[in-house]
Tab-separated table of C-alpha atoms and ligand atoms in Angstrom:
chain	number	residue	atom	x	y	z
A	1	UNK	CA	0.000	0.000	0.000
A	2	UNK	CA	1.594	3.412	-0.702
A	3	UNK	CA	0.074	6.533	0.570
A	4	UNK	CA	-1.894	8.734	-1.941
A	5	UNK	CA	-1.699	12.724	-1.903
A	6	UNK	CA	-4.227	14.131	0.292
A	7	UNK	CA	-4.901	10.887	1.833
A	8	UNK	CA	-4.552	10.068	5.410
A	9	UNK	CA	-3.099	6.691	6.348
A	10	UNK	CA	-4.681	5.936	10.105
A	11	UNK	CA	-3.739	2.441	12.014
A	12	UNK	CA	-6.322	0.936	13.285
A	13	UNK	CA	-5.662	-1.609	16.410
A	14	UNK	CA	-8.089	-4.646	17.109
A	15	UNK	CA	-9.678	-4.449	13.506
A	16	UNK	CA	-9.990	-7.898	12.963
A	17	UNK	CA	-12.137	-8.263	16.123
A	18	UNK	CA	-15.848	-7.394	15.853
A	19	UNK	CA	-16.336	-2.975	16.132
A	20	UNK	CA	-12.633	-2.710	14.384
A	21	UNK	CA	-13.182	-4.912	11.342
A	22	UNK	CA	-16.995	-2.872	11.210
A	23	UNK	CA	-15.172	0.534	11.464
A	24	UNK	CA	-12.599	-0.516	8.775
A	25	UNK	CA	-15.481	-2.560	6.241
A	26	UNK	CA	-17.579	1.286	6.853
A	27	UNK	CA	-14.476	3.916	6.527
A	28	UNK	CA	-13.691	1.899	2.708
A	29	UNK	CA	-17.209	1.633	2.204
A	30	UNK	CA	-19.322	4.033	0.306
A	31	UNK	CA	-21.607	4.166	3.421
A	32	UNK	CA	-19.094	6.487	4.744
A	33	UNK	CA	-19.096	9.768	3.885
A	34	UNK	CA	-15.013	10.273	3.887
A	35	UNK	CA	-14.303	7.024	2.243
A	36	UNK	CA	-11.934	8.352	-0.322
A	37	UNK	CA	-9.713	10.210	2.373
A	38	UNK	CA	-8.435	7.409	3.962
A	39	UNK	CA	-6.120	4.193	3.950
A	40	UNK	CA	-6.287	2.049	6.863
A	41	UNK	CA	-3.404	0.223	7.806
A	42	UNK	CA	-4.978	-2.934	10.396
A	43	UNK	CA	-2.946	-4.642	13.688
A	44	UNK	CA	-4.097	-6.755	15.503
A	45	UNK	CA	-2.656	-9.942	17.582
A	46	UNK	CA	-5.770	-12.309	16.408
A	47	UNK	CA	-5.992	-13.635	19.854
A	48	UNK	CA	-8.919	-15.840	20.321
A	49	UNK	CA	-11.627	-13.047	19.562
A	50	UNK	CA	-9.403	-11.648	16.192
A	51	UNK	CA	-9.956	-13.455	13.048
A	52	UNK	CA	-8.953	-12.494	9.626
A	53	UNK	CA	-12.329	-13.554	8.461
A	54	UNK	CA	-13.767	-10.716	9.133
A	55	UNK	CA	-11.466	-8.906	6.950
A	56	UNK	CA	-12.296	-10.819	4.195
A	57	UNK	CA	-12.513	-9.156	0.864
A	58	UNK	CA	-10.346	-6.288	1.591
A	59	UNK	CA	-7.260	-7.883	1.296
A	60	UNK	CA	-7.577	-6.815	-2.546
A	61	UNK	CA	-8.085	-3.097	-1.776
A	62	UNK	CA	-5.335	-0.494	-2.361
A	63	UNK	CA	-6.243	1.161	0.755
A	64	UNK	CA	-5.952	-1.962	3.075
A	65	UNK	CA	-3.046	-3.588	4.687
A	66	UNK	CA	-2.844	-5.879	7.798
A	67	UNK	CA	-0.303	-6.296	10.235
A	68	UNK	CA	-0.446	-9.181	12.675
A	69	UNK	CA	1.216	-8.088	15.921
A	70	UNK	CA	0.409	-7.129	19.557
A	71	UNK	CA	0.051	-3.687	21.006
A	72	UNK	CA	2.545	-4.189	23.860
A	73	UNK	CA	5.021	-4.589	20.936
A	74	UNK	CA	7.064	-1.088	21.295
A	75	UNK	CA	9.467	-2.141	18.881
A	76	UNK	CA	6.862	-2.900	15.968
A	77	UNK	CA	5.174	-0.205	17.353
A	78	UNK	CA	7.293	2.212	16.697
A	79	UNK	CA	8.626	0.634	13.243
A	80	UNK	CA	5.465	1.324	12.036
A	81	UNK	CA	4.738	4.656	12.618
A	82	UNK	CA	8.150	6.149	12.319
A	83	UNK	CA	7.867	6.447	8.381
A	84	UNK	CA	5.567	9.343	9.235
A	85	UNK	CA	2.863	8.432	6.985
A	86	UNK	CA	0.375	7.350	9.560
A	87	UNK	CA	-1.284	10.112	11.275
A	88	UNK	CA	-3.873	9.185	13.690
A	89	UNK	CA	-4.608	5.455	15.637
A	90	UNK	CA	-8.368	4.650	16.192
A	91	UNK	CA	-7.653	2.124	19.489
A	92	UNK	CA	-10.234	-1.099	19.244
A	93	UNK	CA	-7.601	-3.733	20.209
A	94	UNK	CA	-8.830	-4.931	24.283
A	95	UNK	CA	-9.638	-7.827	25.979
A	96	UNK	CA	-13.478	-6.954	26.229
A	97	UNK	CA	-15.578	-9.861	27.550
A	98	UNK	CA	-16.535	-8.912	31.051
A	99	UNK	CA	-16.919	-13.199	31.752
A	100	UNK	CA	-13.449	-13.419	30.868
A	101	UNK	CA	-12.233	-11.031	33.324
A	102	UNK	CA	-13.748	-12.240	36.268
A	103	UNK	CA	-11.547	-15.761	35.887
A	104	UNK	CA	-8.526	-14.022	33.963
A	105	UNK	CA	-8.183	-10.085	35.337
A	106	UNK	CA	-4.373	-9.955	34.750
A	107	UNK	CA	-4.701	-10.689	30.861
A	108	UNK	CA	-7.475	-7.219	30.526
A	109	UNK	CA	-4.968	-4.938	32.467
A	110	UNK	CA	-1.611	-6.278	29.908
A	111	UNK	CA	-3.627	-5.383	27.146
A	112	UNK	CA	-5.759	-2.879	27.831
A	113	UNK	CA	-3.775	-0.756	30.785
A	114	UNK	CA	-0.129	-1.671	29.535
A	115	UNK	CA	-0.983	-2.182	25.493
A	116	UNK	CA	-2.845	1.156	25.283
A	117	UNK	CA	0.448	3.252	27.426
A	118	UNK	CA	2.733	1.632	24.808
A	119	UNK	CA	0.665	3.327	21.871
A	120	UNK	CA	0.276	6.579	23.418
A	121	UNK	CA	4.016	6.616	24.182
A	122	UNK	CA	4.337	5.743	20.556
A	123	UNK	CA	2.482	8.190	18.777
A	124	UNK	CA	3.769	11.220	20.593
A	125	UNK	CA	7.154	10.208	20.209
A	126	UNK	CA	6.290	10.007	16.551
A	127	UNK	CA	4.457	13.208	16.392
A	128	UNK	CA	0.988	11.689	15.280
A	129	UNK	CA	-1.862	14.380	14.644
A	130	UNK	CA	-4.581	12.649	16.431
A	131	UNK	CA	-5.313	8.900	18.747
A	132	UNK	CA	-9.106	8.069	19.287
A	133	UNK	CA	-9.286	5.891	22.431
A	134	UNK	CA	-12.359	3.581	21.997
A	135	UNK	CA	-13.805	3.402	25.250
A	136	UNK	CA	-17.065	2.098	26.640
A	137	UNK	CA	-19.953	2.780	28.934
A	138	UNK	CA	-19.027	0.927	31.362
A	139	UNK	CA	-16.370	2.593	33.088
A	140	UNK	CA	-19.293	4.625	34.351
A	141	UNK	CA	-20.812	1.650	36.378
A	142	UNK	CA	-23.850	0.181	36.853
A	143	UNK	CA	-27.470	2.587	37.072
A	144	UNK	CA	-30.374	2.278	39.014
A	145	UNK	CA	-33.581	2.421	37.370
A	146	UNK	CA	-33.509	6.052	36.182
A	147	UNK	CA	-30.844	8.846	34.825
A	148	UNK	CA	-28.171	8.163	32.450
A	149	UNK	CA	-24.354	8.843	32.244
A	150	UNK	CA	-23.033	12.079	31.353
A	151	UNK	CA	-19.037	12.591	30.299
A	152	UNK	CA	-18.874	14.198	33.828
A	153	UNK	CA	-20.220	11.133	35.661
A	154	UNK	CA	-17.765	9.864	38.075
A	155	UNK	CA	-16.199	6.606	37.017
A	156	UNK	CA	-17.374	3.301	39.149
A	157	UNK	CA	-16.007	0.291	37.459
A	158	UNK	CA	-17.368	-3.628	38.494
A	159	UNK	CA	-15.398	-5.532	36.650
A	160	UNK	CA	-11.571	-6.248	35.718
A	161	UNK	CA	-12.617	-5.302	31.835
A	162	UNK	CA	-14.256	-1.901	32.745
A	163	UNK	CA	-11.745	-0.774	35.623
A	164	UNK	CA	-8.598	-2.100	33.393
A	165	UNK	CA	-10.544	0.435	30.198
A	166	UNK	CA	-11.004	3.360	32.856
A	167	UNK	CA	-7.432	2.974	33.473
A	168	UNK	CA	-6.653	3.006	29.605
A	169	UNK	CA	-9.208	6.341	29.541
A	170	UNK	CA	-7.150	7.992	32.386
A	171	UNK	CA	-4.100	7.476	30.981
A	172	UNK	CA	-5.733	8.679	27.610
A	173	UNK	CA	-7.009	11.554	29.048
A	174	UNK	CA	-3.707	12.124	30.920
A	175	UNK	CA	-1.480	12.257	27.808
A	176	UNK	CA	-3.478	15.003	26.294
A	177	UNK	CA	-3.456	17.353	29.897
A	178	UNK	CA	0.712	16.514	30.412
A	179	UNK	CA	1.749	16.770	27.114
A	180	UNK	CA	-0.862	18.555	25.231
A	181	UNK	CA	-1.032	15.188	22.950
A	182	UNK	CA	-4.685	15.464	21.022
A	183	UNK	CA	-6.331	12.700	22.417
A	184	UNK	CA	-10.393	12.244	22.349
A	185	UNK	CA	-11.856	9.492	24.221
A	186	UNK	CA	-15.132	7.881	23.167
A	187	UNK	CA	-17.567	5.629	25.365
A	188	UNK	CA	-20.044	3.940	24.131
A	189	UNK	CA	-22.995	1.589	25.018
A	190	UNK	CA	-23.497	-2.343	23.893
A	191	UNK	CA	-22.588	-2.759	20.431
A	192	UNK	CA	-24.337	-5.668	18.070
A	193	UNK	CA	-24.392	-6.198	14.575
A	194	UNK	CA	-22.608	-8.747	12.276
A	195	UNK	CA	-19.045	-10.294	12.702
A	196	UNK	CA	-19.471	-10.545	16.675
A	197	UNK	CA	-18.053	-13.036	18.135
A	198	UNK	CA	-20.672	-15.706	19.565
A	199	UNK	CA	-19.878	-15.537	23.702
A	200	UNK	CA	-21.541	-11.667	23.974
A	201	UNK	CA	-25.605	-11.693	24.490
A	202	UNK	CA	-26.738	-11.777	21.278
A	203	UNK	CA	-24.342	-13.397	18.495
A	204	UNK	CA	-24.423	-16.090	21.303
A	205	UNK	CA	-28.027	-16.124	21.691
A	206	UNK	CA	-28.615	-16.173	17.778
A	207	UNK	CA	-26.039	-19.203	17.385
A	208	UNK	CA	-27.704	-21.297	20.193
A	209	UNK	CA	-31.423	-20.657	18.822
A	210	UNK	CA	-29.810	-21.253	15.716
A	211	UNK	CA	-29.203	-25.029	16.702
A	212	UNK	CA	-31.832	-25.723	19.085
A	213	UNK	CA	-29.237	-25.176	21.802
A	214	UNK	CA	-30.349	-23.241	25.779
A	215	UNK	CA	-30.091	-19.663	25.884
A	216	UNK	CA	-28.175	-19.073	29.307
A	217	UNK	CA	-30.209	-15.830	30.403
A	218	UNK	CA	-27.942	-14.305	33.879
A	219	UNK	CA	-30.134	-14.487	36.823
A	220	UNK	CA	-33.831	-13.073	36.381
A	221	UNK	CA	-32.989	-11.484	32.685
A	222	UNK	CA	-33.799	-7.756	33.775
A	223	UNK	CA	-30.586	-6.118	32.903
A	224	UNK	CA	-30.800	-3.335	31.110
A	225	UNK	CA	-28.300	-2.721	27.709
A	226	UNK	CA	-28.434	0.241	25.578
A	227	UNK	CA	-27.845	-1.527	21.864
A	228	UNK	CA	-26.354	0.465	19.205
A	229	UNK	CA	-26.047	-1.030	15.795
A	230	UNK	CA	-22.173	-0.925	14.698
A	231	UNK	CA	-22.684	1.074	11.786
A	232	UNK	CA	-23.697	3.870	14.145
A	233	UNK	CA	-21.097	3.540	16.116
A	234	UNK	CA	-18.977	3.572	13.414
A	235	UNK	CA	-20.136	7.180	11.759
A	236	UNK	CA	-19.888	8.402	15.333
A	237	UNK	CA	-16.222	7.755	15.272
A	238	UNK	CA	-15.790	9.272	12.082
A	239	UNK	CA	-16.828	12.579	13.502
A	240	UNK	CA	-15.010	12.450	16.471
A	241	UNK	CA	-11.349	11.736	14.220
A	242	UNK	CA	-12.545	14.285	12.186
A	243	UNK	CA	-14.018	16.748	14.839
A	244	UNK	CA	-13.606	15.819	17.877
A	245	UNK	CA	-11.530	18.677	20.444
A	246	UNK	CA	-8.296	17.514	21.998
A	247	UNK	CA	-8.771	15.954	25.667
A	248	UNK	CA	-12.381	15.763	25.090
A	249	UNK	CA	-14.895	12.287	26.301
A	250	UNK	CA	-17.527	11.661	24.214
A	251	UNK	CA	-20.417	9.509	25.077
A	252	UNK	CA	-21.825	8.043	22.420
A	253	UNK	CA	-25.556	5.988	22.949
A	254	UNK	CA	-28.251	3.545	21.224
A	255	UNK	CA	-32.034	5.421	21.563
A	256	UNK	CA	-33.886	5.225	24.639
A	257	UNK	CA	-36.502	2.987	22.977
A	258	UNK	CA	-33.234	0.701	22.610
A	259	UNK	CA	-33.033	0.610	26.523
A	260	UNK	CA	-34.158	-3.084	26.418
A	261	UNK	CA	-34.297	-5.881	29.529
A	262	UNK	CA	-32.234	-9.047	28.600
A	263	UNK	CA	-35.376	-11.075	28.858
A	264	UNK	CA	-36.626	-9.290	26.085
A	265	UNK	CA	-34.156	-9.056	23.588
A	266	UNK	CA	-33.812	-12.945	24.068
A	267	UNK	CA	-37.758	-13.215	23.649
A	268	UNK	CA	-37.061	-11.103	20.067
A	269	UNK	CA	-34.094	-13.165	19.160
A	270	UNK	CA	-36.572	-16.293	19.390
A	271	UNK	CA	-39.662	-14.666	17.413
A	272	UNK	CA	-37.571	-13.341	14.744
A	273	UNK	CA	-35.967	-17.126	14.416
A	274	UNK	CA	-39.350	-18.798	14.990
A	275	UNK	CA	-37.952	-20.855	17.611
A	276	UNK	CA	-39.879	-21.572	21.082
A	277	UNK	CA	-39.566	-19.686	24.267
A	278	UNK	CA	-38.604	-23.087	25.938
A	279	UNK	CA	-34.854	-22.523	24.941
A	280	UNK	CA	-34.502	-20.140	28.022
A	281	UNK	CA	-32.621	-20.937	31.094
A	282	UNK	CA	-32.502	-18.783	33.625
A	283	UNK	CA	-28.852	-19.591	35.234
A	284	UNK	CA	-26.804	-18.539	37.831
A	285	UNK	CA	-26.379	-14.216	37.374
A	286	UNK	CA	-22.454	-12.564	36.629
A	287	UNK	CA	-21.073	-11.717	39.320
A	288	UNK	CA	-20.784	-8.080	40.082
A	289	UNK	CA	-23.454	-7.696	37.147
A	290	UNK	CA	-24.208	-4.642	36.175
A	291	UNK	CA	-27.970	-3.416	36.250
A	292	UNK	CA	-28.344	-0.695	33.496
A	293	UNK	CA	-26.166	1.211	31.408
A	294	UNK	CA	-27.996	4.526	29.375
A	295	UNK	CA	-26.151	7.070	27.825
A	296	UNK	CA	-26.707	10.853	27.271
A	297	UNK	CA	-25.342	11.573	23.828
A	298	UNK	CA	-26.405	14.786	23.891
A	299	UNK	CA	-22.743	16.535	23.575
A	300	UNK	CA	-21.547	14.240	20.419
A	301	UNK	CA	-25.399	15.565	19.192
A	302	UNK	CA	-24.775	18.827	20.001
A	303	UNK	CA	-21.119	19.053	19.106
A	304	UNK	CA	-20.640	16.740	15.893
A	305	UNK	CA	-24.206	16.207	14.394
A	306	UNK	CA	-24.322	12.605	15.565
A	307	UNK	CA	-27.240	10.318	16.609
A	308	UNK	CA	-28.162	6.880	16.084
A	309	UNK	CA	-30.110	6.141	12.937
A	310	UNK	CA	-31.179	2.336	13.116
A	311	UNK	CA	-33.583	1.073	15.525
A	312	UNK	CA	-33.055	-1.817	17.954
A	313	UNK	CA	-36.092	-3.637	15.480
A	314	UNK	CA	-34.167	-2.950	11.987
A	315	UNK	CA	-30.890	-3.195	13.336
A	316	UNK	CA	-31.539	-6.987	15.214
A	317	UNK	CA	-33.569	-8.080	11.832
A	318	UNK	CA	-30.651	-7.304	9.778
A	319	UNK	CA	-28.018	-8.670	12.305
A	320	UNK	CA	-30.309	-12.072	12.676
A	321	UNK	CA	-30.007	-12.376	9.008
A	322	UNK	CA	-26.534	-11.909	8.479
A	323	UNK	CA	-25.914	-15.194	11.029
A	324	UNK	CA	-28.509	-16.613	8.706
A	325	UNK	CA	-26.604	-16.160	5.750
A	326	UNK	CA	-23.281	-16.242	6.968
A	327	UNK	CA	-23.163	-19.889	8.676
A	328	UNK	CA	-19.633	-20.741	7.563
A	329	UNK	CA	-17.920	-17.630	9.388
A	330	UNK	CA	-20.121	-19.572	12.466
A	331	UNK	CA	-19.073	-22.534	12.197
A	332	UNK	CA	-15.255	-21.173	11.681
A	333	UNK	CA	-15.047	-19.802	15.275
A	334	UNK	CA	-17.564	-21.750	16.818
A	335	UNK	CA	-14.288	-24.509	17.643
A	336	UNK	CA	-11.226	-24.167	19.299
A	337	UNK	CA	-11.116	-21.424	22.184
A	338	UNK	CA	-14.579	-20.855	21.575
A	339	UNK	CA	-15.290	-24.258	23.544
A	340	UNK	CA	-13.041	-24.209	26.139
A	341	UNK	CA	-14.579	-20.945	27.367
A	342	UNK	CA	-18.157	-21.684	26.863
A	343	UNK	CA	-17.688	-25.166	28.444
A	344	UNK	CA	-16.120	-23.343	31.658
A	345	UNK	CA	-18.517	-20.536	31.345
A	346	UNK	CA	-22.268	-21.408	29.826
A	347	UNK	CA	-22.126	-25.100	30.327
A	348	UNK	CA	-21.223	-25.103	33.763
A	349	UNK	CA	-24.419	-22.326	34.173
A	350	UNK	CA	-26.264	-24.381	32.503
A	351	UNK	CA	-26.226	-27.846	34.262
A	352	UNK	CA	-25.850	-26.353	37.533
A	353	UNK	CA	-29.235	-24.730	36.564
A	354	UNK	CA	-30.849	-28.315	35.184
A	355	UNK	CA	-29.990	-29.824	38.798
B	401	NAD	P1	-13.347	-7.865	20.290
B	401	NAD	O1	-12.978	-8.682	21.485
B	401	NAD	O2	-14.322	-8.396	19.301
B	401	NAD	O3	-12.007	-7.506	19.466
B	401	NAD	C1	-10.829	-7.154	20.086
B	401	NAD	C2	-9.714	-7.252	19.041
B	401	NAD	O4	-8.498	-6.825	19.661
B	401	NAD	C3	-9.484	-8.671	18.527
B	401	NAD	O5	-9.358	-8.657	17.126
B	401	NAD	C4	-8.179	-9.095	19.181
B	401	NAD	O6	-7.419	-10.008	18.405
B	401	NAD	C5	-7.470	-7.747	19.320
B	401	NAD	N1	-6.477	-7.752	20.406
B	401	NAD	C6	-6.670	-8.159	21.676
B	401	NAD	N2	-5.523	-8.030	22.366
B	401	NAD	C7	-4.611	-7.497	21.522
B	401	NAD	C8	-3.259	-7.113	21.644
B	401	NAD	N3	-2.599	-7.256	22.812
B	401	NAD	N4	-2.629	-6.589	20.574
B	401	NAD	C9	-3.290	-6.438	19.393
B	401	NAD	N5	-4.576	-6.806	19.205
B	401	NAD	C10	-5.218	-7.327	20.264
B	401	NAD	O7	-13.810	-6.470	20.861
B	401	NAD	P2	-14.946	-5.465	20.334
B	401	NAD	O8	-16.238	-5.870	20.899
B	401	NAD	O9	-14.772	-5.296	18.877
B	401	NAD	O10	-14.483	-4.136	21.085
B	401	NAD	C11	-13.522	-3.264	20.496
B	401	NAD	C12	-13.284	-2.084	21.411
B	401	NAD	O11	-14.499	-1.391	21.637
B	401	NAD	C13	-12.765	-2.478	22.795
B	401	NAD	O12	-11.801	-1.526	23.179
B	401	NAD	C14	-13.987	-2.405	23.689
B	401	NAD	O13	-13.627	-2.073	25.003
B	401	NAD	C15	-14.762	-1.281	23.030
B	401	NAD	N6	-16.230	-1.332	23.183
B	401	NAD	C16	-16.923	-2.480	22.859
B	401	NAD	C17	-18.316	-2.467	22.932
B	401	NAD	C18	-19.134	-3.686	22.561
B	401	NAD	O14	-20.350	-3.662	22.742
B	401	NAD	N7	-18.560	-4.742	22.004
B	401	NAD	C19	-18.980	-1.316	23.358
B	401	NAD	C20	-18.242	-0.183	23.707
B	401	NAD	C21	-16.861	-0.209	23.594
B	402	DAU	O1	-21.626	-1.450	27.431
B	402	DAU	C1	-20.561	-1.694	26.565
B	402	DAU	C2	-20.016	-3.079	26.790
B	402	DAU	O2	-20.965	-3.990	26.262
B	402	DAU	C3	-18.649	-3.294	26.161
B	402	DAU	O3	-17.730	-2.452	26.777
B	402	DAU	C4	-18.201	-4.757	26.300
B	402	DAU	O4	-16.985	-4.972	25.597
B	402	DAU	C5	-19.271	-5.636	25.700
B	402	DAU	O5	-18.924	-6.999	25.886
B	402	DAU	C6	-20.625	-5.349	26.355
B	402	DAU	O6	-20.610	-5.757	27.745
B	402	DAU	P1	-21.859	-6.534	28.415
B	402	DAU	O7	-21.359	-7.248	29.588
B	402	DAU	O8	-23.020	-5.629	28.572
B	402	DAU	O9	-22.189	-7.530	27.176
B	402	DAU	P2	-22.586	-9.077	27.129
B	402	DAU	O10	-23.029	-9.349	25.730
B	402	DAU	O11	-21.550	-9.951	27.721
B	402	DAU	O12	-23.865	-9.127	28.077
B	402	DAU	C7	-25.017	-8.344	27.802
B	402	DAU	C8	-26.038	-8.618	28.890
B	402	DAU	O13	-26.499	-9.972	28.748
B	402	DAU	C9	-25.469	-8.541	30.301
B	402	DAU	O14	-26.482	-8.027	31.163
B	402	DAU	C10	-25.166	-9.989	30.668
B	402	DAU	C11	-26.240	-10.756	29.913
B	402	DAU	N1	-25.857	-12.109	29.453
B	402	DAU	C12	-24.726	-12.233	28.720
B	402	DAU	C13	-24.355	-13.469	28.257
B	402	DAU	C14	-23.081	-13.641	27.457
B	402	DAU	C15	-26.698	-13.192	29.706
B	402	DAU	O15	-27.759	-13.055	30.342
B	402	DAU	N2	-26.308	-14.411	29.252
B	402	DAU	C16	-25.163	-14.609	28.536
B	402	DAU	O16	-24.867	-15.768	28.175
């Protein structure tokens, strides 16, 4: 890939997981608005939850490349960006399963805590114009049944995954008010949409429905998630690498009519695959589970013209049929890892709920 005048060439950590191989697909997409102004230049580690798969089809593009490699890698790090021709990092690559981090903490702070230092380090000392740190909702904690976070709520992690990204954020955040390094951090709610892997709430859900399989639904299935659609998420990113002010948070949310119990977003995943209620097991709940995440988007609104455009209705319709169509990429990482971890995690559950 050689950089073209008047294009930017932006790297792009944990794009072959599920949001970074979205974000990539979108940016070379004509969906996106800027599509011609960028080359995208992927790393990524392909740990358990990365898989070149979901890349597939870009190899051929001019404005692709992929580099396998891990964040925590300072030498490749700074081999790659000390050609000066990338200018900004949009930061996916984390270990982002909260079940995983309550059995394997250390792994979420090396990547998230130590990997995301490393790149920060990185692109100052190779005077990068911008790094997006992709953040979530959930360094915010868990909500009672009303309000909604702000950018100015106090952060309240529960789990290893959320405390080890509020880390990341403050050391994000802490780059930009030491060094004056233009950092913006976003946070955003649950994310769903095609090329997820198949232990978060719905791929999993749609998979197990899929082969007449139980739906393990966490203690009495009234969580509340705010879902966004990836595309959305996607564009909202766009705007804030585009946008976004230096040292700035920006929250970014599904609708409030996409404020949905767990119950019944596994009740929708059933209708929509005409399978019968009977699947669900309610098993033993996460512990430290939060209760409800909503968001106030109202500043990335206000500030960058961004709000979600697919409903929770559209959005799981089209998502439901891209599993549909798409059995082979299920069956490729529905071995391996995959097992291990639902045979420790959802099996267990789900005879210990049978007896
Ligand atoms: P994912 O687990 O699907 O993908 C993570 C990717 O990072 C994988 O491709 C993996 O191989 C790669 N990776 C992991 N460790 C690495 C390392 N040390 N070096 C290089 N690559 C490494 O995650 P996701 O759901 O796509 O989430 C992406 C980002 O978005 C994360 O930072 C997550 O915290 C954040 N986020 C996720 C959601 C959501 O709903 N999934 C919502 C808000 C924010
Ligand atoms: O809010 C943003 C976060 O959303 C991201 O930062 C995380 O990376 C992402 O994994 C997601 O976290 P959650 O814990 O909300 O997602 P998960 O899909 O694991 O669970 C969604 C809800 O469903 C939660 O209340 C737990 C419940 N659940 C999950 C699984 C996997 C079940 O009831 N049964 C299950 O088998």
């Amino acid at each position: 890939m050689s950089k073209q005048k008047n294009v930017k060439k932006i790297l792009v950590t944990g794009g072959a997981g599920f949001i970074g191989s979205n974000f990539t697909r979108w940016m070379l997409s004509s969906d996106c608005p800027s599509n011609n102004k960028y080359e995208i230049v992927v790393l990524d580690a392909l740990t358990y939850a990365g898989n070149l798969g979901n890349l597939k089809g870009l190899e051929s593009t001019n404005s692709f490349e992929f580099v396998k490699g891990d964040i925590r890698d300072e030498v490749l790090i700074n081999n790659l960006l000390k050609a000066g021709e990338i200018s900004a990092i949009v930061h996916f690559a984390a270990e982002s399963h909260v079940d995983r981090s309550i059995v394997d903490p250390l792994s979420f702070v090396r990547t998230n805590v130590e990997g995301t230092q490393v790149l920060l380090h990185a692109a100052r000392m190779n005077k990068l114009e911008k790094f997006i740190h992709i953040s979530t909702d959930e360094v915010y904690g868990s909500l009672g049944p009303t309000g909604s976070f702000v950018e100015t709520t106090p952060l309240d992690p529960s789990s290893a995954y959320s405390a080890s990204k509020a880390a990341s954020d403050l050391l994000a955040l802490a780059a930009y008010r030491t060094h004056g390094q233009h950092v913006c951090v976003t946070r955003c709610t649950n994310n769903y949409g095609p090329y997820q892997f198949p232990e978060k709430l719905i791929p999993l859900f749609i998979n197990n429905a899929l082969n007449d399989k139980p739906l393990p639904l966490y203690g009495n299935g009234k969580n509340i998630r705010s879902w966004l659609y990836v595309d959305d998420h996607s564009d909202a990113i766009l705007r804030v690498l585009e946008n976004g002010r230096a040292g700035e948070v920006y929250n970014i949310g599904g609708s409030s009519s996409a404020e949905i119990e767990n119950k019944d977003v596994t009740v929708k995943i059933l209708k929509e695959l005409g399978k019968p209620s009977t699947l669900i097991r309610h098993v033993e709940d996460r512990l430290g589970h939060d209760l409800r995440y909503s968001v106030d988007y109202t500043k990335i609104k206000q500030e960058l013209g961004w709000e979600p455009k697919v409903s929770f209705d559209d959005g799981i319709k089209k998502t439901i049929a891209w599993y549909l169509a798409n059995n082979d990429w299920s069956k490729s990482v529905l071995s391996g890892e995959y097992l291990n971890f639902y045979d420790l995690n959802y099996s267990a559950r789900l005879k210990k709920a049978a007896n």
